[in-house]
PDB file of C-alpha atoms in Angstrom:
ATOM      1  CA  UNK A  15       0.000   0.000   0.000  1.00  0.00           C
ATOM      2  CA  UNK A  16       0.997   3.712  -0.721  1.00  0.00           C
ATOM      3  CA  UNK A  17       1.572   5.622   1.728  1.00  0.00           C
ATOM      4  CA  UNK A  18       0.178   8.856   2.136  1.00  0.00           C
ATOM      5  CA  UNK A  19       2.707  12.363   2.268  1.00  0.00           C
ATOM      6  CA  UNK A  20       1.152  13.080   6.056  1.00  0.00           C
ATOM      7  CA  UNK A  21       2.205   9.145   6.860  1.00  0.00           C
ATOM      8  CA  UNK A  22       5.669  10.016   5.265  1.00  0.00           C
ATOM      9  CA  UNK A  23       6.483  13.307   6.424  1.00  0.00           C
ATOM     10  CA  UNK A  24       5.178  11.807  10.272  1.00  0.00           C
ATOM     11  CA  UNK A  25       7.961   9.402   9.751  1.00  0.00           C
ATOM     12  CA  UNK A  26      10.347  12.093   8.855  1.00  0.00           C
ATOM     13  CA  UNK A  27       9.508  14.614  12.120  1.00  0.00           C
ATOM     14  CA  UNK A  28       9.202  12.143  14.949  1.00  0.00           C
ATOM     15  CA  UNK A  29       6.653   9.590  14.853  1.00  0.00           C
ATOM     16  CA  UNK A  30       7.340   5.664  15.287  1.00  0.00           C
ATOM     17  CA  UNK A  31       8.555   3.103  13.105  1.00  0.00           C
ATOM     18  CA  UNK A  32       9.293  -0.473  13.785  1.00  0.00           C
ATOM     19  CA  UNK A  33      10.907  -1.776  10.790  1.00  0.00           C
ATOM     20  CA  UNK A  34      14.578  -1.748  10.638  1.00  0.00           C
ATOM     21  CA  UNK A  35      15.782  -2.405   7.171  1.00  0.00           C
ATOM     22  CA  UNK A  36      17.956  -1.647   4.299  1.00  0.00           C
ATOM     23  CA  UNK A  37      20.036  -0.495   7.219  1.00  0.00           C
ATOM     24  CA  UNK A  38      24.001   0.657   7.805  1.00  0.00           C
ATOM     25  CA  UNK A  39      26.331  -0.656  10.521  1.00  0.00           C
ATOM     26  CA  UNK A  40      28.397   2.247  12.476  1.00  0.00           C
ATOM     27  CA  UNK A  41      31.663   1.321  12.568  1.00  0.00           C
ATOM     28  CA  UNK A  42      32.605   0.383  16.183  1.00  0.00           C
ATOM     29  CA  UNK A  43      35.942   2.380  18.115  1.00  0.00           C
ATOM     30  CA  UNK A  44      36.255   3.842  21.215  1.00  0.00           C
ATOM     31  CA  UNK A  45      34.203   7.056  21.654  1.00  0.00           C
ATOM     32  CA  UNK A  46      35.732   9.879  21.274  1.00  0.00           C
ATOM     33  CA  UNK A  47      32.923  12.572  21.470  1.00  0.00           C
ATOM     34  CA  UNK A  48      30.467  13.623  18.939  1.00  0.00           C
ATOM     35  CA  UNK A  49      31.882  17.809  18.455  1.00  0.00           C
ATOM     36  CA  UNK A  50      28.259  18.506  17.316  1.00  0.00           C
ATOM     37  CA  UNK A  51      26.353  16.697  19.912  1.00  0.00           C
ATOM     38  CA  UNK A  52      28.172  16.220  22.989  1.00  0.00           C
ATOM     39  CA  UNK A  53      27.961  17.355  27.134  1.00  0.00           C
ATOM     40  CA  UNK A  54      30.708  16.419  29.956  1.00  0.00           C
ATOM     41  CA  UNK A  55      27.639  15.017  32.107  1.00  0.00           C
ATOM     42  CA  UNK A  56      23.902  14.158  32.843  1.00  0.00           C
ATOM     43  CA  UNK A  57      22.803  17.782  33.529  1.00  0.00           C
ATOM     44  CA  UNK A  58      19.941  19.350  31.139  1.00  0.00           C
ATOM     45  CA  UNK A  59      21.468  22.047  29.078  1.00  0.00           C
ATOM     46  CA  UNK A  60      19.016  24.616  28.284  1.00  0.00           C
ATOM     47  CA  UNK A  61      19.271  27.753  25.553  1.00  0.00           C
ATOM     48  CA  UNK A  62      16.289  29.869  24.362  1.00  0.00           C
ATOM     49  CA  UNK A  63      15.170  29.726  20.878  1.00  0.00           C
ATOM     50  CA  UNK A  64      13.690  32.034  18.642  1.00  0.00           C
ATOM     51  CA  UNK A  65      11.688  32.221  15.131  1.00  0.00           C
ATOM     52  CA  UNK A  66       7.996  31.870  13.357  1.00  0.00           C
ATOM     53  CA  UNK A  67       5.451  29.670  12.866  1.00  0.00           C
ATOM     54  CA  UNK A  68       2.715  29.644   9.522  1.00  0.00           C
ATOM     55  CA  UNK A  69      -0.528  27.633   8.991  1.00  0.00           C
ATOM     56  CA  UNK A  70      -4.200  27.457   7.528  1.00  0.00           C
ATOM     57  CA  UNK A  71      -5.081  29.073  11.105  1.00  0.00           C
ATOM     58  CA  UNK A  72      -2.870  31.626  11.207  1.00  0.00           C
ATOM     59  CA  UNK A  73      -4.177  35.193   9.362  1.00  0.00           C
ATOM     60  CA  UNK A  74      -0.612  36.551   9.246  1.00  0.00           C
ATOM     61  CA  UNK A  75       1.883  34.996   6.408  1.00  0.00           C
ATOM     62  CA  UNK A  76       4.063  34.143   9.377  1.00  0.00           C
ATOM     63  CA  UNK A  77       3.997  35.020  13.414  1.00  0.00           C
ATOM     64  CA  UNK A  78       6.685  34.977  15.927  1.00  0.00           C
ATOM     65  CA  UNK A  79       7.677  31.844  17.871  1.00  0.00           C
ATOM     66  CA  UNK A  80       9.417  31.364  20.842  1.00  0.00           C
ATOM     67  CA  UNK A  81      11.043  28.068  22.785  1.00  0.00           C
ATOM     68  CA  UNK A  82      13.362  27.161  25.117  1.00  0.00           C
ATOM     69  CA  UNK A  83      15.271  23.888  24.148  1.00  0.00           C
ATOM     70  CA  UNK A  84      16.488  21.201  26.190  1.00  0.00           C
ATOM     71  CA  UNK A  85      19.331  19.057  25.456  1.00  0.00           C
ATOM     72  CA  UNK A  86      19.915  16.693  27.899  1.00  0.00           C
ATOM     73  CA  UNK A  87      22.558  12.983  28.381  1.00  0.00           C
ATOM     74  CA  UNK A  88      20.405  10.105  29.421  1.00  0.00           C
ATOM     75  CA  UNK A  89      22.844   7.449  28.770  1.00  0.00           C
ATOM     76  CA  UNK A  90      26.320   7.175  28.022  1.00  0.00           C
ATOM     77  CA  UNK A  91      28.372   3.958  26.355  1.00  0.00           C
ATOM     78  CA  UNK A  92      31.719   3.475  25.644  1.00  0.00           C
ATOM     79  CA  UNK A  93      31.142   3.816  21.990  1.00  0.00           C
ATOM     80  CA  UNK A  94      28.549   6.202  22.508  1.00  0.00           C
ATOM     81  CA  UNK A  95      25.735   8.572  24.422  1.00  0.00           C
ATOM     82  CA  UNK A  96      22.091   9.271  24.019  1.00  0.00           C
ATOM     83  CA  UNK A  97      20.535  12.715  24.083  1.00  0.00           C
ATOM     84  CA  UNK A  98      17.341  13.799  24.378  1.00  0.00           C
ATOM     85  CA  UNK A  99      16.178  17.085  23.223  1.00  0.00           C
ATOM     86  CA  UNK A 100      12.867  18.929  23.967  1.00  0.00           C
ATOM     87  CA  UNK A 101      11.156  21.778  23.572  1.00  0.00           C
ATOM     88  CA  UNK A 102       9.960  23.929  26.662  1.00  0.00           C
ATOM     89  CA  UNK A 103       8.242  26.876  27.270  1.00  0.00           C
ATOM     90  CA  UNK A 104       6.846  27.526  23.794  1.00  0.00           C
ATOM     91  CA  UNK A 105       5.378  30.897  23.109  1.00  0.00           C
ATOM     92  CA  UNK A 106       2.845  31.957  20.495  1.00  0.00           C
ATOM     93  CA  UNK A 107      -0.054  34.382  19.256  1.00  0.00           C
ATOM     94  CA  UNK A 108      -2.322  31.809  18.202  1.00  0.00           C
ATOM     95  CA  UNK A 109      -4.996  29.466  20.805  1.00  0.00           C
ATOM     96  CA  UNK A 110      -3.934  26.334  19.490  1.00  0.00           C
ATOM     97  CA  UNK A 111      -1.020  25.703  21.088  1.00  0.00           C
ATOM     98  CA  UNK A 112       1.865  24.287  18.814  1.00  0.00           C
ATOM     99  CA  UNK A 113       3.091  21.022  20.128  1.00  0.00           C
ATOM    100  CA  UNK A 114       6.411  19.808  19.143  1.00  0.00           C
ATOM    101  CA  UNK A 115       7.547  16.116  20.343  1.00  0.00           C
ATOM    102  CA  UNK A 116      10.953  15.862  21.644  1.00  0.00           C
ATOM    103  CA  UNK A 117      13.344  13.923  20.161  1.00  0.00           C
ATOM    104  CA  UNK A 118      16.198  11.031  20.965  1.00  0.00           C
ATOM    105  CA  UNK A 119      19.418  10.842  18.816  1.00  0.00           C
ATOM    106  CA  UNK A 120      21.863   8.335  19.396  1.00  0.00           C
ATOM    107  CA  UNK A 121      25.168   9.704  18.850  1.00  0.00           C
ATOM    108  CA  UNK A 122      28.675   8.113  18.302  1.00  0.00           C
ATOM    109  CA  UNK A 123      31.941   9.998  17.321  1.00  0.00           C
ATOM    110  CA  UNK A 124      31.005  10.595  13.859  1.00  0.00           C
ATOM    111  CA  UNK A 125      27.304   9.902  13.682  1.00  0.00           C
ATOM    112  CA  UNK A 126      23.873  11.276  15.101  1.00  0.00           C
ATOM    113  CA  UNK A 127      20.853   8.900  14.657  1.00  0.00           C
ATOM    114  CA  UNK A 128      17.256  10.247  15.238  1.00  0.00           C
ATOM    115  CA  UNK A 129      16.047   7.143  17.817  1.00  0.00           C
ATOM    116  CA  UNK A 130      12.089   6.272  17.093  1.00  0.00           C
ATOM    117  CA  UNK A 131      11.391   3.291  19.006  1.00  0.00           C
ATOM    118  CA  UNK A 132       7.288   2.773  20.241  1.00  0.00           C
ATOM    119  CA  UNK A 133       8.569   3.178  23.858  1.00  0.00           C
ATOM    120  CA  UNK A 134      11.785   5.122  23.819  1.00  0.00           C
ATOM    121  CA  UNK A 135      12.486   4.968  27.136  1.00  0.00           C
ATOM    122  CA  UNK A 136      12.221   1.274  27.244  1.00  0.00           C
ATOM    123  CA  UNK A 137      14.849   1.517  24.086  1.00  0.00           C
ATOM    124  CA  UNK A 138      17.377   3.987  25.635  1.00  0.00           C
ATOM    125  CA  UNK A 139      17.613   1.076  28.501  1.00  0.00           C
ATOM    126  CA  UNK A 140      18.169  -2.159  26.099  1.00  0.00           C
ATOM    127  CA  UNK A 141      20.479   0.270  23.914  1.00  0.00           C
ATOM    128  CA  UNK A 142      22.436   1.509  26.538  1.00  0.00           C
ATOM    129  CA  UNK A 143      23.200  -1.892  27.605  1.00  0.00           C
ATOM    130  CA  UNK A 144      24.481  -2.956  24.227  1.00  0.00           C
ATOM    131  CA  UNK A 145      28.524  -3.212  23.425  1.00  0.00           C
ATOM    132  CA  UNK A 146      28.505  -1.914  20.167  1.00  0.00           C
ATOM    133  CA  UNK A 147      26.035   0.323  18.081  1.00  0.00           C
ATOM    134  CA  UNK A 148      23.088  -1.159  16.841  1.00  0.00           C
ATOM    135  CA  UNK A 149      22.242  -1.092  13.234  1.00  0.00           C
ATOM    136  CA  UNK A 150      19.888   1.758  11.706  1.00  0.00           C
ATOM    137  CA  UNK A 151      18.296   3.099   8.565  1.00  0.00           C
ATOM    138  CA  UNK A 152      20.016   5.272   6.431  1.00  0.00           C
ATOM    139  CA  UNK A 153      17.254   7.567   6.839  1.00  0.00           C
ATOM    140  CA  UNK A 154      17.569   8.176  10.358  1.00  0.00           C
ATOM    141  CA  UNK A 155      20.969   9.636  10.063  1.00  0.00           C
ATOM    142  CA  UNK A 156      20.532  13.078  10.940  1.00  0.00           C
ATOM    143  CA  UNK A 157      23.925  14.201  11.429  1.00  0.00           C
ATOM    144  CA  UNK A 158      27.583  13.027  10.241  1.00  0.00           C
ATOM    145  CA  UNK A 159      31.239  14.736  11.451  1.00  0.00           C
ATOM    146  CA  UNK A 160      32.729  15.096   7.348  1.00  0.00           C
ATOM    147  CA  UNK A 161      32.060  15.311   3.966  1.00  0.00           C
ATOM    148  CA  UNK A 162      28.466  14.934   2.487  1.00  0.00           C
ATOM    149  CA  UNK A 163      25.817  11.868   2.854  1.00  0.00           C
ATOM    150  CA  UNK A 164      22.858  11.911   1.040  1.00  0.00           C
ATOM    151  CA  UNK A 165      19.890   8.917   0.917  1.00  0.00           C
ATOM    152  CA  UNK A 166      16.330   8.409  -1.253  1.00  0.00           C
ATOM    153  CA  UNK A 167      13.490   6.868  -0.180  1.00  0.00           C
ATOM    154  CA  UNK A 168      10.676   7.121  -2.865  1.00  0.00           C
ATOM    155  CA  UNK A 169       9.549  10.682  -2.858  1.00  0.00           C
ATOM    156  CA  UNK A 170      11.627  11.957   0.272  1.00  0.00           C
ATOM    157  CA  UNK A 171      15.223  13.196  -0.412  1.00  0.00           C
ATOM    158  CA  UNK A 172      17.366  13.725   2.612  1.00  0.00           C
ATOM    159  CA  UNK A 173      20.874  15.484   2.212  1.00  0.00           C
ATOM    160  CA  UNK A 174      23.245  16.117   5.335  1.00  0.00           C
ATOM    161  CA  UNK A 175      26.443  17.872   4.968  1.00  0.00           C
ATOM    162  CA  UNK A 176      29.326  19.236   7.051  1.00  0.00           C
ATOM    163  CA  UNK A 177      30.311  23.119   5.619  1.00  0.00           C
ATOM    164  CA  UNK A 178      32.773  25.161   8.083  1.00  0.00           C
ATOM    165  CA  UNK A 179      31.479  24.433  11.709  1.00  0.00           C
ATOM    166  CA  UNK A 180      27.811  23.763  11.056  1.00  0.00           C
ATOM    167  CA  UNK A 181      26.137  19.943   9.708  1.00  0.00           C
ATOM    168  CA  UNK A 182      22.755  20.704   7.702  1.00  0.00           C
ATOM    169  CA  UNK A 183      20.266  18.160   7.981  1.00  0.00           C
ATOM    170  CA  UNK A 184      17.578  18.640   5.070  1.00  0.00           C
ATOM    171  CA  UNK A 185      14.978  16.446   4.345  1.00  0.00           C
ATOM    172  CA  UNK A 186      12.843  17.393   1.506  1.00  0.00           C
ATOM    173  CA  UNK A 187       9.116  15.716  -0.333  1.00  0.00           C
ATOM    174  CA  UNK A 188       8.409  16.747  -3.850  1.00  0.00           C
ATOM    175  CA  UNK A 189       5.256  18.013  -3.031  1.00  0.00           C
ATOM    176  CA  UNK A 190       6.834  20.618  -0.204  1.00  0.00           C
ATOM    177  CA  UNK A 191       7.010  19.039   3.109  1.00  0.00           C
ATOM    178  CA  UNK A 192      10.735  19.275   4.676  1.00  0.00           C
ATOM    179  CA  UNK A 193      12.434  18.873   7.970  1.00  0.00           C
ATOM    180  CA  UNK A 194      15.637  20.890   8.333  1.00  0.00           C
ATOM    181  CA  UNK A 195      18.226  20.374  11.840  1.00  0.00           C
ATOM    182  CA  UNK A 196      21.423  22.665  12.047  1.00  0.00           C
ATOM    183  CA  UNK A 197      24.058  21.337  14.351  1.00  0.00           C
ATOM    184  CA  UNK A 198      27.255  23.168  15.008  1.00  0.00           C
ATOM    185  CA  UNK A 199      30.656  22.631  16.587  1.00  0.00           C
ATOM    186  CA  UNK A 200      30.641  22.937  20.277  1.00  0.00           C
ATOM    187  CA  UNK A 201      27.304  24.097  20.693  1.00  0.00           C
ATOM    188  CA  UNK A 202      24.800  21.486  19.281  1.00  0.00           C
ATOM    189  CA  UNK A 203      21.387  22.236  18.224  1.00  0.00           C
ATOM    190  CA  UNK A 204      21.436  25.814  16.520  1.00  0.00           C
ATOM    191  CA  UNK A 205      18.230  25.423  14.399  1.00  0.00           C
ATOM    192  CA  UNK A 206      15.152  22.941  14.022  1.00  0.00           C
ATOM    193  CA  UNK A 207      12.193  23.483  11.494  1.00  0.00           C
ATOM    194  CA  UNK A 208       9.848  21.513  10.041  1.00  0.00           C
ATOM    195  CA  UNK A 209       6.922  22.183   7.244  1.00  0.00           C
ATOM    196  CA  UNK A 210       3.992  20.845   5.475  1.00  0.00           C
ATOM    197  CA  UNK A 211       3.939  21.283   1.693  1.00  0.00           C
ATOM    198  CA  UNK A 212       2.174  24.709  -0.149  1.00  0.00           C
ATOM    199  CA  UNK A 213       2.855  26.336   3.181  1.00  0.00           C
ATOM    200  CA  UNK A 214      -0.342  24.655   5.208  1.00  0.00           C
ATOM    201  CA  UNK A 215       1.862  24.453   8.594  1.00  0.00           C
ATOM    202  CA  UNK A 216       4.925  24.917   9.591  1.00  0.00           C
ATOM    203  CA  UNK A 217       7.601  26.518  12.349  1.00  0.00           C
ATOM    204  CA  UNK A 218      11.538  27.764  12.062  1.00  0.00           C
ATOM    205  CA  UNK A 219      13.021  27.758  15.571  1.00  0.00           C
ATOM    206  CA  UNK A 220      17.268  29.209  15.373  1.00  0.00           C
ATOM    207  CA  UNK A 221      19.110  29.310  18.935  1.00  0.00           C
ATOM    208  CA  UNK A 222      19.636  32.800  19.970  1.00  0.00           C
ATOM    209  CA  UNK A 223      21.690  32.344  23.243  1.00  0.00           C
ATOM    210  CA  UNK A 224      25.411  31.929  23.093  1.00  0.00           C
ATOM    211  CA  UNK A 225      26.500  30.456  26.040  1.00  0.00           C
ATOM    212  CA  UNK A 226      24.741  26.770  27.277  1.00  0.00           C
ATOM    213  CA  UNK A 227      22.791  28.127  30.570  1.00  0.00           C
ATOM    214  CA  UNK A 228      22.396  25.372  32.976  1.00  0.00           C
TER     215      UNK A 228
END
């Protein structure tokens, strides 16, 4: 069965698979730190986050948005960590409040995998316990340390790439739909925006704090 762009573009921004196929092996080595995803401990790491939001409900073209993101370690390997990131405190114009899930990335020294289990929580246990990396989809590579990596599947095109001290995560549907993630050097998530094609809904959140307040 076909399915549907909102099915797709779910898959894309945060919602569950169970399936794990066509799928690469991270090469295993002591971990040496991830420079775009990284923290010397468990504390939450907090920065505020600024930007707009669009939809069908929304009179204005665009209105301001406001978050405060948390990045937080919730396990840590020796050929790896797992972070979970969420946003807080999310301001807006509108009634309907917008609700964006938080997300898990398992991250080794030159990877950072979006993690979409049913239970998450159940999954950052059994992975954390593991003494290598499992295996995972191309497509839920969301961030890589060098060069370019690119991936198809059907009407999605995904392209991640490493310019200066910034990775670009850009996911793309030929109707419109797209997920875009900015990571940089030393800092981590600096930008996180996702949209629904012919400009029906949507948000664009960039950091705006400098410093990681904890």
């Amino acid at each position: 069965m076909r399915r549907s762009w909102a099915i797709q573009l779910v898959r894309r921004t945060g919602c569950r698979y169970a399936a794990l196929c066509g799928s690469i092996l991270l090469a295993v080595s002591a971990y040496g730190a991830n420079p775009f995803l990284d923290a010397p401990d468990d504390k939450p790491v907090s920065a505020n986050f600024r930007g707009t939001e669009w939809g069908e409900e929304i009179q204005e073209e665009e209105i301001p948005l406001t978050a405060r993101v948390v990045t937080t370690r919730v396990a840590k390997m020796p050929w790896g960590a797992i972070f979970k990131i969420e946003f807080a405190n999310i301001k807006l114009r509108v009634k309907k409040r917008r609700k964006i899930p938080l997300d898990y990335f398992i991250v080794t020294d030159d990877r950072i995998v979006l993690l979409n289990e049913e239970d998450n929580d159940a999954a950052v246990k059994k992975i954390s316990a593991l003494d290598k990396p499992p295996e995972f989809e191309p497509g839920d590579v969301y961030g890589i340390t060098t060069g370019k990596f690119n991936h198809e599947d059907g009407p999605w095109t995904t392209t991640i790439e490493v310019k200066g001290d910034e990775c670009t995560y850009l996911a793309s549907h030929n109707s419109g739909h797209f997920k875009k993630v900015v990571w940089k050097k030393g800092v981590g998530l600096v930008e996180y925006a996702s949209g629904y094609g012919a400009h029906a809904d949507g948000y664009r959140l960039k950091r705006t704090t400098t410093t990681q307040n904890r």
